[in-house]
Amino acid sequence: MEQNQETKQTTKSENWEPRIMAFLCNWCSYAGADLAGVSRIQYPPNIRVIRVPCSGRIDPIFVLRCLQSGYDGVLVSGCHPGDCHYISGNYVARRKFVALRAILNFLGIEPGRVQFSWVSAGEGEKFSEVIKKVTDDVKKLGPASRLVKKD
Amino acid sequence: MGTINEDLRKQAQKLLANKEIDYFVGCRQGTIPFRSAPHAFRTEAELDQLTFDMTCSNNLAQFLHKNYKKGDKIGIAAKGCDARTLIQLMAENQFPREAIKIIGVPCCGVLDQKKIRDKLGGKPVLKYSLPSMEEILSGKKDTLTVEGKDFKEEIKLADVVSNNCLVCEYPSAPLADTFIQEGLKQEKASGSMNWLEKFEKMSSDERWEYFSKQYSKCIRCYACRNACPFCYCEQCIVDDSQPQWFGKSTNLSDTMVFHIIRTLHVASRCIGCGACTRACPTGVDLVTLGLYLDKEIKERFGYTPGLDPGELPALCTYKEDEKQDFIM
Ligand code: SF4
Ligand code: SF4
Ligand code: SF4
Ligand code: FES
């Protein structure tokens, strides 16, 4: 995740569009995104996707790294409870996310910047809804500034 | 019944004499004011140096863990937080319950040197005298006297006790083989609620401002990590360079990420001993965020670390039907 030109500019201009990083579990949410794609369901083009094997693979440091490098929002998405292909990956991840959220919120980082969802391989519709919601929320918050690394 | 220190020495002496332990972990007089030093007492002859008072601020369980070798049998004089550290380390399979003889001691908090320094405006202390533990615990005395070049002052103990002690809910070992002078066991302090109230009332902007200010004091010396009994990874993430997860300079963003990660790594394990905060040379507030997370974890998962050597830390386990109100 190098800081490229694109992620570095945080302009507040009229036509500012948020950049959102989405970590999608390979088996459910990524397939859900795929389904949204092949079904031609529309969703905002603000997300960049990183495919991970399981939501349990998402170390909170990935999320922090995105915020540091200037992403305006981060979405973390995995299989519904009970559907994780590694049985308990998303259960353990859920507790980790509780802790991460609590810390970010307490330090004063807007809760809307980091969001979580469960999206299955069959939920193309839901995937697009989730992306719409996250994009709207982050648009309302404006460009990220807290935690963004300025040198 | 003698004094606390007499009883403590007697217990340690008995354990050593009966060869029930290889050594006894406790404190002895240090070389700088207000700090005694952890020591492994191996012979009965040394035991007259064994003391326990408000200057024993080190987490002795951390000292024990650092020195522990498989097969060792060790006795320890444990304040509430020392004992909880031991219990938590047992839950993490660091040593078996049988290896440690826990001698609980009644605690009324430990001194924070930085608070004393600030109170005296940095004037060096040449001599000081603390009331005996018995006098403090029974409420007969609540001040300490400090003396330096042309000054002599009385300081209220409550003003210079560590912050985490002010909110300590377990001043006595929740699990002990013997407890010294049960009658002097202290009540729970107010708990973290009162402490956190002021922060929870702040707006998110105010909290951001507060914590940015705190973390910008950090010089990335990692004394906090070194002092923490739960930072025992052989390779710490802060030392990684391939990949380097966050920068090593004092850039505020990097420093914040370091502190968020450190807090997450000890989440559901930190028992609030305050060793990190006392070790910090620049006085960064490390306790508040930890207390807040601890409270969240207690509320969400009904878990408190350091109480049951058979229970996994909350973040290492899960329940299937858990509240997930924040997940879409
Ligand atoms: S994080 Fe600080 S308060 Fe918590 S266990 Fe470690 S040293 Fe003690
Ligand atoms: S900060 Fe994290 S990686 Fe480093 S020693 Fe502590 S727990 Fe281990
Ligand atoms: S001890 Fe203090 S200055 Fe050193 S790394 Fe920890 S918070 Fe920063
Ligand atoms: S495989 Fe999808 S969350 Fe574990």
mmCIF file of C-alpha atoms and ligand atoms in Angstrom, chain B residues 217-225 258-259 276 279-282 284 286, ligand 3:
data_model
loop_
_atom_site.group_PDB
_atom_site.id
_atom_site.type_symbol
_atom_site.label_atom_id
_atom_site.label_comp_id
_atom_site.label_asym_id
_atom_site.label_seq_id
_atom_site.Cartn_x
_atom_site.Cartn_y
_atom_site.Cartn_z
ATOM 1 C CA LYS B 217 5.115 14.002 24.015
ATOM 2 C CA CYS B 218 6.165 10.454 23.122
ATOM 3 C CA ILE B 219 9.807 10.067 22.155
ATOM 4 C CA ARG B 220 9.391 6.421 21.075
ATOM 5 C CA CYS B 221 11.805 5.065 23.663
ATOM 6 C CA TYR B 222 9.581 1.996 24.230
ATOM 7 C CA ALA B 223 10.080 2.069 27.986
ATOM 8 C CA CYS B 224 6.327 1.511 28.270
ATOM 9 C CA ARG B 225 6.583 -1.649 26.231
ATOM 10 C CA PHE B 258 2.091 2.669 17.691
ATOM 11 C CA HIS B 259 -0.027 3.414 20.743
ATOM 12 C CA CYS B 276 3.818 1.605 31.466
ATOM 13 C CA ALA B 279 8.078 4.046 33.124
ATOM 14 C CA CYS B 280 7.363 6.802 30.620
ATOM 15 C CA PRO B 281 10.018 9.515 30.875
ATOM 16 C CA THR B 282 7.840 12.179 29.307
ATOM 17 C CA VAL B 284 2.349 10.342 28.379
ATOM 18 C CA LEU B 286 -1.155 5.629 28.828
HETATM 19 S S1 SF4 C 3 7.556 5.244 27.543
HETATM 20 FE FE1 SF4 C 3 6.552 7.163 26.994
HETATM 21 S S2 SF4 C 3 7.960 8.214 25.597
HETATM 22 FE FE2 SF4 C 3 8.632 6.055 25.737
HETATM 23 S S3 SF4 C 3 7.589 5.056 23.997
HETATM 24 FE FE3 SF4 C 3 6.254 4.786 25.780
HETATM 25 S S4 SF4 C 3 4.835 6.557 25.701
HETATM 26 FE FE4 SF4 C 3 6.556 7.009 24.335
#
